[in-house]
Amino acid sequence: MERLTSREVAICTGTGCLGLGAAKVVSAFKIEIEKRDLQKDVRIKETGCPGFCEKGTLVVVHPPGVYYMGVQPEDVQEIVEETILNGNLVGRLLYTDPATGKKAIREDDIPFYSHQMRLLIKDNIKINPKNIDDYIALGGYGALSRVLSQMRPQEVIDEIKSSGLRGRGGGGFPTGQKWQSTRDAPGEIKHVIVNCDEGDPGAFMDRALMEGNPHSVLEGLIIGAYAVGAHSGYIYVRMEYPLAVQNARIALKQAREKGFLGKNILSSGFDFDASVHRGAGAFVSGESTALMNALEGKVGEPRPKYIHTSECGVWNRPSVLNNVETWANIPLIINRGSAWFSSIGTKRSKGTKIFSLVGKVNNTGLVEVAMGISLADIIYKIGGGIPGGKKLKGVQTGGPSGGIIPAKDLQTPVDFDELTLLGSMMGSGSIIVIDEDTCVVDLARYFVDFLCDESCGKCTPCREGLKRLREILDGIVSGSGSEGDLQLMKEIAGVMKKASLCALGRSAANPVLSSMTYFSEEYAAHIIEKRCPALACKALISYCIEPKLCIGCELCNKNCPQKAIRQEHDISVIDQSLCTRCGICFDICPPKAMAVKKISQGQSRPADHSSLNTNLKSSLNRSRKA
Amino acid sequence: MIDSDYELLDNIIKRYDGIEGSLIQLLLDLNSELHWLSKDVIWHLSQRIGIPRSQIFRVASFYKAISLTPVGRHRISVCMGTACQVRGAERLLDTTESRLGIIPGQTTKDRNFTLNRVNCLGCCAIGPVMVVDDDYHGRMNSKRTEKILNALGAE
């Protein structure tokens, strides 16, 4: 192989990779480079998240862009020695295709990336988000300068309208139309707002953009402000994302220094500035009207929806609120034209969408695809299928207010309208893959429990409806469900849908309704047979030890927190009256034995399985004697 | 409140002087410095910025990021987001609870640990996730939990 004259090492320092130890990798590189006196030749760049969090820490050596994965501090010396100095590859750190065993060297060779269409997050691995020059070097702020020098505000809005861009936060409202109503609304003072209060559990695309490429969002925001005639803006970031808060603040400061913010931007006569507001930890604040209350320093409760925020928003002034991803699309549309943008996607959903692919799937991470791709392609081609040879049960999309789509509907193209037809929704774009080990009833209960916690309590249908749903579902998963439960839940859901104040309440029953539609047999098993087919609901399962498989290593009884396991005739036996079903014995049983089994027999509290064990044991003893 | 707290309060109030609607930002800054807000702090804040105590209390009690009870030296948050949930967050929380002898929202008797459950920290791909004093730990299991808690002096 030719000698690689490496000059730059890009290391992902997004929150995902940091959680896997990226900071230690960075300092290991710094020490190694200094030790070899290479500071002049090799630059270390701490970048944003390119999406393949599963394989963090990600390190790319440029040129030619060798993509290393799962890098640990102890690998650094070898990378510097082999790749940077000698131009060789470190094979074990390259991506290996699990099917073919082929190694991938560059980003484009990796199936996880090659099946995507990456317009928004592709640059994350090339940019140090704390350095505006990196963004400018890739053509950043070019769209802004074009807009300010060549386009009138109405032309900008028309361009966005004809691109067909729809809001990426969940609702899918046409962005151009939103801007138009704010532009047309009476009032001198108008505001533009970035919604980075990404509360949907399982979604993190906004975090990745805000942390990894904050200037793309800011450029979109300034263009939007110019189009609607706003001179002040807010970037609302949830405080659970400290790095996003920090990078947004740095981005504002640097943009101000370069003259992209402030008075008379790029000598156009247009004035605009923005500030960062931290959210204080309330899911409902991500709802647009609640967010505006929070911006005013008040409790983040939604306002009645008949007053449109585009005409009467924050401080009762016309306000445009868009999601992070929506804003980041704006410079793209200006640069490459609305015709190009609308050529991507489906009839009514244009462009790309970033999804977070998580749960029981091999390649978890952020995935940017053209609208209209099927769920199956996302899960199998990009996600690499389900780990451990398990069977896929379904896909949960749209966050806690979304729905659960069964495996049979996986060929559905992903766009705003198709997902709604299936009783789910696009939401902010989380795709949570569940396999046969996940109990759908328990998952629905989990979402209702989550929303119960997060409901602001202002309107009765949402506040009380969720509590009743939680009670009923708690009953079902603990084995005390009755046959009228399903009908009752349908009725409650109907009222919530019609009478709740905001989208949170109106869509809160979605997970319950969709799971009842597609997985009715699972509900029936819980309610009638008192059995959990997925072996997940604690109250309906029990653990027992198969005497034939037990090797008597005593790992389980040493680790059992309840001291519920005793040794009898060289094998372990669980005392069901003491067992709390924590599952530690199940996890700890050595793979060569796998003697601990989960069973759900169809009784709310299974009988003492020590008797079961005794029976099996006596048969074992008999066979031994024989 | 001690003397340095008054000084801190003054400095933070100055930061947001004249900025409309900055109450939440102010409370967040105070919370990150003091880790929790006592009745005293809220009373003095109310005096200084002229917002009624009832209103400050309403805002402070609504948002999860602001604590109205004392917290321990080390703050442990276990993520209960969906992705972490399907990867065994419940068990991670169980282990942590039984190790520390407290449930979420509580602080250990020696004031060393406060345990919280949080709804999604946005690092779903590396779940289950635990945050210990602002450090993110991905792919957690009971063994690593034990190691981390021991290092911080869990009894």
mmCIF file of C-alpha atoms in Angstrom, chain A residues 177-486:
data_model
loop_
_atom_site.group_PDB
_atom_site.id
_atom_site.type_symbol
_atom_site.label_atom_id
_atom_site.label_comp_id
_atom_site.label_asym_id
_atom_site.label_seq_id
_atom_site.Cartn_x
_atom_site.Cartn_y
_atom_site.Cartn_z
ATOM 1 C CA GLN A 177 -46.724 28.542 4.442
ATOM 2 C CA LYS A 178 -45.800 29.081 8.092
ATOM 3 C CA TRP A 179 -43.263 31.741 7.134
ATOM 4 C CA GLN A 180 -45.781 33.443 4.863
ATOM 5 C CA SER A 181 -48.359 33.877 7.627
ATOM 6 C CA THR A 182 -45.758 35.371 9.933
ATOM 7 C CA ARG A 183 -44.517 37.693 7.199
ATOM 8 C CA ASP A 184 -48.096 38.791 6.472
ATOM 9 C CA ALA A 185 -49.060 39.164 10.141
ATOM 10 C CA PRO A 186 -49.363 42.750 11.389
ATOM 11 C CA GLY A 187 -46.744 44.031 13.832
ATOM 12 C CA GLU A 188 -43.332 45.607 13.638
ATOM 13 C CA ILE A 189 -41.525 43.136 15.873
ATOM 14 C CA LYS A 190 -41.335 39.467 14.907
ATOM 15 C CA HIS A 191 -39.353 36.527 16.218
ATOM 16 C CA VAL A 192 -37.771 33.375 14.836
ATOM 17 C CA ILE A 193 -37.175 30.367 17.077
ATOM 18 C CA VAL A 194 -35.176 27.153 16.838
ATOM 19 C CA ASN A 195 -36.835 24.289 18.692
ATOM 20 C CA CYS A 196 -34.089 22.058 20.062
ATOM 21 C CA ASP A 197 -36.144 20.744 22.971
ATOM 22 C CA GLU A 198 -35.863 17.229 21.678
ATOM 23 C CA GLY A 199 -37.752 15.366 24.358
ATOM 24 C CA ASP A 200 -38.899 12.277 22.463
ATOM 25 C CA PRO A 201 -37.112 9.363 24.062
ATOM 26 C CA GLY A 202 -35.129 7.601 21.390
ATOM 27 C CA ALA A 203 -34.598 10.655 19.176
ATOM 28 C CA PHE A 204 -31.276 12.472 19.017
ATOM 29 C CA MET A 205 -30.938 13.943 15.523
ATOM 30 C CA ASP A 206 -31.418 17.493 16.767
ATOM 31 C CA ARG A 207 -28.713 16.988 19.344
ATOM 32 C CA ALA A 208 -26.324 15.705 16.683
ATOM 33 C CA LEU A 209 -27.002 18.696 14.411
ATOM 34 C CA MET A 210 -26.865 21.285 17.169
ATOM 35 C CA GLU A 211 -23.697 19.797 18.630
ATOM 36 C CA GLY A 212 -22.065 18.831 15.368
ATOM 37 C CA ASN A 213 -22.970 21.561 12.905
ATOM 38 C CA PRO A 214 -24.582 24.472 14.755
ATOM 39 C CA HIS A 215 -23.748 26.996 12.039
ATOM 40 C CA SER A 216 -25.926 25.196 9.481
ATOM 41 C CA VAL A 217 -28.885 25.718 11.822
ATOM 42 C CA LEU A 218 -27.911 29.306 12.519
ATOM 43 C CA GLU A 219 -27.510 30.117 8.827
ATOM 44 C CA GLY A 220 -31.007 28.768 8.191
ATOM 45 C CA LEU A 221 -32.335 30.838 11.073
ATOM 46 C CA ILE A 222 -30.828 34.079 9.792
ATOM 47 C CA ILE A 223 -32.240 33.418 6.302
ATOM 48 C CA GLY A 224 -35.662 32.737 7.846
ATOM 49 C CA ALA A 225 -35.478 35.920 9.889
ATOM 50 C CA TYR A 226 -34.709 37.918 6.758
ATOM 51 C CA ALA A 227 -37.606 36.276 4.910
ATOM 52 C CA VAL A 228 -40.243 36.980 7.568
ATOM 53 C CA GLY A 229 -38.817 40.301 8.734
ATOM 54 C CA ALA A 230 -37.668 39.298 12.217
ATOM 55 C CA HIS A 231 -34.773 40.965 14.000
ATOM 56 C CA SER A 232 -34.481 38.752 17.033
ATOM 57 C CA GLY A 233 -34.271 35.023 17.436
ATOM 58 C CA TYR A 234 -34.097 32.347 20.097
ATOM 59 C CA ILE A 235 -32.337 29.019 20.078
ATOM 60 C CA TYR A 236 -34.177 26.913 22.629
ATOM 61 C CA VAL A 237 -32.035 23.948 23.721
ATOM 62 C CA ARG A 238 -32.960 21.473 26.446
ATOM 63 C CA MET A 239 -30.489 21.546 29.313
ATOM 64 C CA GLU A 240 -30.105 17.756 29.107
ATOM 65 C CA TYR A 241 -27.880 18.537 26.104
ATOM 66 C CA PRO A 242 -25.063 20.545 27.723
ATOM 67 C CA LEU A 243 -22.744 20.160 24.729
ATOM 68 C CA ALA A 244 -25.430 21.440 22.347
ATOM 69 C CA VAL A 245 -25.953 24.465 24.614
ATOM 70 C CA GLN A 246 -22.239 25.133 24.678
ATOM 71 C CA ASN A 247 -21.729 24.761 20.922
ATOM 72 C CA ALA A 248 -24.765 26.913 20.113
ATOM 73 C CA ARG A 249 -23.393 29.677 22.322
ATOM 74 C CA ILE A 250 -19.959 29.485 20.725
ATOM 75 C CA ALA A 251 -21.561 29.511 17.263
ATOM 76 C CA LEU A 252 -23.494 32.696 18.075
ATOM 77 C CA LYS A 253 -20.389 34.403 19.386
ATOM 78 C CA GLN A 254 -18.280 33.490 16.364
ATOM 79 C CA ALA A 255 -21.014 34.427 13.888
ATOM 80 C CA ARG A 256 -21.263 37.798 15.601
ATOM 81 C CA GLU A 257 -17.499 38.298 15.269
ATOM 82 C CA LYS A 258 -17.629 37.456 11.564
ATOM 83 C CA GLY A 259 -20.515 39.837 10.946
ATOM 84 C CA PHE A 260 -23.191 37.219 10.217
ATOM 85 C CA LEU A 261 -25.144 38.458 13.212
ATOM 86 C CA GLY A 262 -25.660 41.965 14.516
ATOM 87 C CA LYS A 263 -26.271 45.238 12.765
ATOM 88 C CA ASN A 264 -26.091 45.530 9.005
ATOM 89 C CA ILE A 265 -25.273 41.908 8.258
ATOM 90 C CA LEU A 266 -22.848 41.604 5.315
ATOM 91 C CA SER A 267 -23.532 45.275 4.507
ATOM 92 C CA SER A 268 -27.088 44.456 3.486
ATOM 93 C CA GLY A 269 -28.768 46.769 5.952
ATOM 94 C CA PHE A 270 -30.464 43.806 7.634
ATOM 95 C CA ASP A 271 -30.147 43.542 11.437
ATOM 96 C CA PHE A 272 -30.590 40.309 13.357
ATOM 97 C CA ASP A 273 -29.328 38.689 16.541
ATOM 98 C CA ALA A 274 -30.205 35.607 18.516
ATOM 99 C CA SER A 275 -29.684 34.149 21.980
ATOM 100 C CA VAL A 276 -29.647 30.709 23.541
ATOM 101 C CA HIS A 277 -32.342 29.716 26.024
ATOM 102 C CA ARG A 278 -32.026 26.532 28.003
ATOM 103 C CA GLY A 279 -35.055 24.371 28.624
ATOM 104 C CA ALA A 280 -35.348 23.245 32.231
ATOM 105 C CA GLY A 281 -36.494 19.690 31.780
ATOM 106 C CA ALA A 282 -40.149 19.417 30.809
ATOM 107 C CA PHE A 283 -41.208 17.265 27.869
ATOM 108 C CA VAL A 284 -44.305 19.342 27.137
ATOM 109 C CA SER A 285 -42.111 22.430 26.599
ATOM 110 C CA GLY A 286 -41.212 21.028 23.204
ATOM 111 C CA GLU A 287 -44.771 21.797 22.112
ATOM 112 C CA SER A 288 -44.644 25.106 20.249
ATOM 113 C CA THR A 289 -46.946 27.205 22.426
ATOM 114 C CA ALA A 290 -45.563 25.736 25.653
ATOM 115 C CA LEU A 291 -42.069 26.526 24.424
ATOM 116 C CA MET A 292 -43.060 30.147 23.902
ATOM 117 C CA ASN A 293 -44.332 30.315 27.478
ATOM 118 C CA ALA A 294 -41.003 28.916 28.620
ATOM 119 C CA LEU A 295 -39.145 31.557 26.577
ATOM 120 C CA GLU A 296 -41.081 34.194 28.497
ATOM 121 C CA GLY A 297 -39.808 32.683 31.752
ATOM 122 C CA LYS A 298 -43.108 31.084 32.622
ATOM 123 C CA VAL A 299 -44.269 27.565 33.293
ATOM 124 C CA GLY A 300 -44.132 25.610 30.040
ATOM 125 C CA GLU A 301 -47.797 24.875 29.572
ATOM 126 C CA PRO A 302 -49.433 24.932 26.152
ATOM 127 C CA ARG A 303 -51.743 27.717 25.078
ATOM 128 C CA PRO A 304 -55.061 27.204 23.320
ATOM 129 C CA LYS A 305 -54.409 26.402 19.679
ATOM 130 C CA TYR A 306 -57.042 28.626 18.066
ATOM 131 C CA ILE A 307 -54.564 31.473 18.417
ATOM 132 C CA HIS A 308 -51.904 30.881 15.784
ATOM 133 C CA THR A 309 -48.350 31.398 16.953
ATOM 134 C CA SER A 310 -47.365 32.583 13.497
ATOM 135 C CA GLU A 311 -49.486 35.652 14.248
ATOM 136 C CA CYS A 312 -49.397 35.775 18.034
ATOM 137 C CA GLY A 313 -46.483 33.814 19.486
ATOM 138 C CA VAL A 314 -43.766 34.679 21.949
ATOM 139 C CA TRP A 315 -44.520 37.994 23.745
ATOM 140 C CA ASN A 316 -47.750 37.938 21.693
ATOM 141 C CA ARG A 317 -45.818 38.827 18.570
ATOM 142 C CA PRO A 318 -45.771 36.951 15.246
ATOM 143 C CA SER A 319 -43.261 34.112 15.604
ATOM 144 C CA VAL A 320 -41.869 31.376 13.399
ATOM 145 C CA LEU A 321 -40.911 28.278 15.312
ATOM 146 C CA ASN A 322 -39.165 25.487 13.432
ATOM 147 C CA ASN A 323 -37.334 22.385 14.409
ATOM 148 C CA VAL A 324 -33.509 22.206 14.247
ATOM 149 C CA GLU A 325 -33.564 19.911 11.239
ATOM 150 C CA THR A 326 -36.007 22.150 9.359
ATOM 151 C CA TRP A 327 -33.715 25.152 9.812
ATOM 152 C CA ALA A 328 -30.673 23.130 8.716
ATOM 153 C CA ASN A 329 -32.455 22.306 5.432
ATOM 154 C CA ILE A 330 -32.844 25.996 4.505
ATOM 155 C CA PRO A 331 -29.246 26.720 3.363
ATOM 156 C CA LEU A 332 -29.357 23.506 1.299
ATOM 157 C CA ILE A 333 -32.496 24.590 -0.523
ATOM 158 C CA ILE A 334 -31.108 28.058 -1.214
ATOM 159 C CA ASN A 335 -27.783 26.676 -2.436
ATOM 160 C CA ARG A 336 -29.086 23.914 -4.658
ATOM 161 C CA GLY A 337 -32.537 25.189 -5.559
ATOM 162 C CA SER A 338 -36.074 24.163 -4.733
ATOM 163 C CA ALA A 339 -36.345 22.054 -7.906
ATOM 164 C CA TRP A 340 -33.443 19.878 -6.794
ATOM 165 C CA PHE A 341 -34.860 19.564 -3.282
ATOM 166 C CA SER A 342 -38.334 18.612 -4.419
ATOM 167 C CA SER A 343 -36.899 15.952 -6.714
ATOM 168 C CA ILE A 344 -35.955 13.995 -3.577
ATOM 169 C CA GLY A 345 -38.600 12.089 -1.657
ATOM 170 C CA THR A 346 -42.237 11.235 -2.238
ATOM 171 C CA LYS A 347 -45.156 13.174 -3.657
ATOM 172 C CA ARG A 348 -46.072 14.965 -0.447
ATOM 173 C CA SER A 349 -42.903 14.550 1.635
ATOM 174 C CA LYS A 350 -39.803 16.104 0.108
ATOM 175 C CA GLY A 351 -36.123 15.918 0.912
ATOM 176 C CA THR A 352 -34.363 13.703 3.395
ATOM 177 C CA LYS A 353 -35.149 12.894 6.997
ATOM 178 C CA ILE A 354 -32.775 11.956 9.759
ATOM 179 C CA PHE A 355 -33.964 9.026 11.836
ATOM 180 C CA SER A 356 -32.479 7.659 14.994
ATOM 181 C CA LEU A 357 -32.361 3.935 14.576
ATOM 182 C CA VAL A 358 -32.205 2.366 18.004
ATOM 183 C CA GLY A 359 -33.343 -0.577 20.069
ATOM 184 C CA LYS A 360 -32.874 -4.182 18.991
ATOM 185 C CA VAL A 361 -30.950 -3.588 15.793
ATOM 186 C CA ASN A 362 -27.329 -4.289 14.933
ATOM 187 C CA ASN A 363 -26.239 -0.877 13.669
ATOM 188 C CA THR A 364 -27.737 1.726 15.926
ATOM 189 C CA GLY A 365 -27.189 5.381 15.208
ATOM 190 C CA LEU A 366 -28.386 8.286 13.111
ATOM 191 C CA VAL A 367 -29.584 7.505 9.638
ATOM 192 C CA GLU A 368 -30.376 10.105 6.990
ATOM 193 C CA VAL A 369 -32.456 8.801 4.097
ATOM 194 C CA ALA A 370 -34.602 10.161 1.290
ATOM 195 C CA MET A 371 -38.281 10.209 2.248
ATOM 196 C CA GLY A 372 -40.099 7.186 0.875
ATOM 197 C CA ILE A 373 -37.542 4.503 1.708
ATOM 198 C CA SER A 374 -39.167 1.471 3.327
ATOM 199 C CA LEU A 375 -38.809 0.629 7.002
ATOM 200 C CA ALA A 376 -37.452 -2.761 5.971
ATOM 201 C CA ASP A 377 -34.600 -1.117 4.027
ATOM 202 C CA ILE A 378 -33.743 1.053 7.005
ATOM 203 C CA ILE A 379 -33.696 -1.883 9.401
ATOM 204 C CA TYR A 380 -32.032 -4.514 7.240
ATOM 205 C CA LYS A 381 -29.870 -2.681 4.679
ATOM 206 C CA ILE A 382 -28.684 0.137 6.923
ATOM 207 C CA GLY A 383 -29.333 -1.308 10.344
ATOM 208 C CA GLY A 384 -27.900 -4.710 9.533
ATOM 209 C CA GLY A 385 -30.858 -6.640 10.941
ATOM 210 C CA ILE A 386 -31.718 -7.884 14.401
ATOM 211 C CA PRO A 387 -28.977 -9.037 16.764
ATOM 212 C CA GLY A 388 -28.725 -12.549 18.138
ATOM 213 C CA GLY A 389 -30.846 -14.158 15.436
ATOM 214 C CA LYS A 390 -34.013 -12.940 17.131
ATOM 215 C CA LYS A 391 -37.258 -12.325 15.341
ATOM 216 C CA LEU A 392 -38.380 -8.777 14.635
ATOM 217 C CA LYS A 393 -41.702 -8.002 16.267
ATOM 218 C CA GLY A 394 -42.341 -4.448 15.218
ATOM 219 C CA VAL A 395 -41.145 -0.885 15.014
ATOM 220 C CA GLN A 396 -42.109 1.985 17.234
ATOM 221 C CA THR A 397 -42.004 5.347 15.475
ATOM 222 C CA GLY A 398 -42.917 8.881 16.422
ATOM 223 C CA GLY A 399 -41.834 8.901 20.045
ATOM 224 C CA PRO A 400 -44.181 8.364 22.998
ATOM 225 C CA SER A 401 -47.137 9.688 21.029
ATOM 226 C CA GLY A 402 -46.434 7.515 18.038
ATOM 227 C CA GLY A 403 -47.516 3.983 17.388
ATOM 228 C CA ILE A 404 -46.177 0.484 17.100
ATOM 229 C CA ILE A 405 -46.050 -0.831 13.534
ATOM 230 C CA PRO A 406 -46.100 -4.632 13.186
ATOM 231 C CA ALA A 407 -43.485 -6.576 11.224
ATOM 232 C CA LYS A 408 -45.950 -7.326 8.403
ATOM 233 C CA ASP A 409 -46.137 -3.624 7.464
ATOM 234 C CA LEU A 410 -42.399 -3.070 7.153
ATOM 235 C CA GLN A 411 -42.579 -2.445 3.408
ATOM 236 C CA THR A 412 -44.401 0.809 4.124
ATOM 237 C CA PRO A 413 -42.565 3.793 2.659
ATOM 238 C CA VAL A 414 -41.549 6.240 5.322
ATOM 239 C CA ASP A 415 -43.188 9.611 4.885
ATOM 240 C CA PHE A 416 -45.475 11.889 6.897
ATOM 241 C CA ASP A 417 -48.754 10.595 5.495
ATOM 242 C CA GLU A 418 -48.044 6.865 5.192
ATOM 243 C CA LEU A 419 -47.054 6.521 8.830
ATOM 244 C CA THR A 420 -50.151 8.410 9.953
ATOM 245 C CA LEU A 421 -52.292 6.007 7.936
ATOM 246 C CA LEU A 422 -50.841 3.135 9.966
ATOM 247 C CA GLY A 423 -51.861 4.799 13.223
ATOM 248 C CA SER A 424 -48.334 5.925 14.004
ATOM 249 C CA MET A 425 -46.544 9.086 12.963
ATOM 250 C CA MET A 426 -43.233 10.456 11.823
ATOM 251 C CA GLY A 427 -42.761 12.524 14.958
ATOM 252 C CA SER A 428 -39.269 13.801 15.264
ATOM 253 C CA GLY A 429 -37.978 10.599 13.663
ATOM 254 C CA SER A 430 -37.177 7.931 16.192
ATOM 255 C CA ILE A 431 -37.304 4.349 14.969
ATOM 256 C CA ILE A 432 -37.198 1.935 17.859
ATOM 257 C CA VAL A 433 -36.868 -1.657 16.769
ATOM 258 C CA ILE A 434 -38.382 -4.255 19.049
ATOM 259 C CA ASP A 435 -37.859 -7.999 18.885
ATOM 260 C CA GLU A 436 -39.637 -11.008 20.336
ATOM 261 C CA ASP A 437 -38.229 -10.296 23.819
ATOM 262 C CA THR A 438 -40.044 -6.965 24.086
ATOM 263 C CA CYS A 439 -43.578 -7.111 25.437
ATOM 264 C CA VAL A 440 -45.844 -4.778 23.481
ATOM 265 C CA VAL A 441 -48.247 -4.307 26.381
ATOM 266 C CA ASP A 442 -45.380 -3.392 28.646
ATOM 267 C CA LEU A 443 -44.049 -0.971 26.017
ATOM 268 C CA ALA A 444 -47.445 0.726 25.753
ATOM 269 C CA ARG A 445 -47.523 0.930 29.551
ATOM 270 C CA TYR A 446 -44.048 2.439 29.489
ATOM 271 C CA PHE A 447 -45.145 5.222 27.105
ATOM 272 C CA VAL A 448 -48.283 5.964 29.069
ATOM 273 C CA ASP A 449 -46.226 6.080 32.257
ATOM 274 C CA PHE A 450 -43.789 8.471 30.561
ATOM 275 C CA LEU A 451 -46.568 10.771 29.349
ATOM 276 C CA CYS A 452 -48.292 10.626 32.735
ATOM 277 C CA ASP A 453 -45.105 12.040 34.218
ATOM 278 C CA GLU A 454 -44.793 14.675 31.535
ATOM 279 C CA SER A 455 -48.381 15.811 31.196
ATOM 280 C CA CYS A 456 -48.501 19.382 32.479
ATOM 281 C CA GLY A 457 -51.882 18.764 34.090
ATOM 282 C CA LYS A 458 -53.604 21.828 32.674
ATOM 283 C CA CYS A 459 -56.433 20.025 30.881
ATOM 284 C CA THR A 460 -58.485 17.196 32.377
ATOM 285 C CA PRO A 461 -58.684 14.694 29.480
ATOM 286 C CA CYS A 462 -54.908 14.400 29.275
ATOM 287 C CA ARG A 463 -54.197 14.555 33.014
ATOM 288 C CA GLU A 464 -56.894 12.126 34.152
ATOM 289 C CA GLY A 465 -57.119 10.024 31.005
ATOM 290 C CA LEU A 466 -53.448 9.108 31.169
ATOM 291 C CA LYS A 467 -53.716 8.185 34.829
ATOM 292 C CA ARG A 468 -56.644 5.849 34.171
ATOM 293 C CA LEU A 469 -54.834 4.295 31.209
ATOM 294 C CA ARG A 470 -51.819 3.714 33.409
ATOM 295 C CA GLU A 471 -53.935 2.062 36.095
ATOM 296 C CA ILE A 472 -55.534 -0.287 33.600
ATOM 297 C CA LEU A 473 -52.253 -1.180 31.907
ATOM 298 C CA ASP A 474 -50.536 -1.681 35.259
ATOM 299 C CA GLY A 475 -53.304 -4.130 36.055
ATOM 300 C CA ILE A 476 -52.891 -5.991 32.786
ATOM 301 C CA VAL A 477 -49.131 -6.427 33.103
ATOM 302 C CA SER A 478 -49.438 -7.551 36.705
ATOM 303 C CA GLY A 479 -52.025 -10.181 35.863
ATOM 304 C CA SER A 480 -55.176 -8.546 37.204
ATOM 305 C CA GLY A 481 -56.576 -7.341 33.884
ATOM 306 C CA SER A 482 -60.175 -8.055 33.025
ATOM 307 C CA GLU A 483 -61.956 -8.463 29.717
ATOM 308 C CA GLY A 484 -63.679 -5.083 29.781
ATOM 309 C CA ASP A 485 -60.316 -3.307 29.960
ATOM 310 C CA LEU A 486 -59.753 -3.011 26.231
#
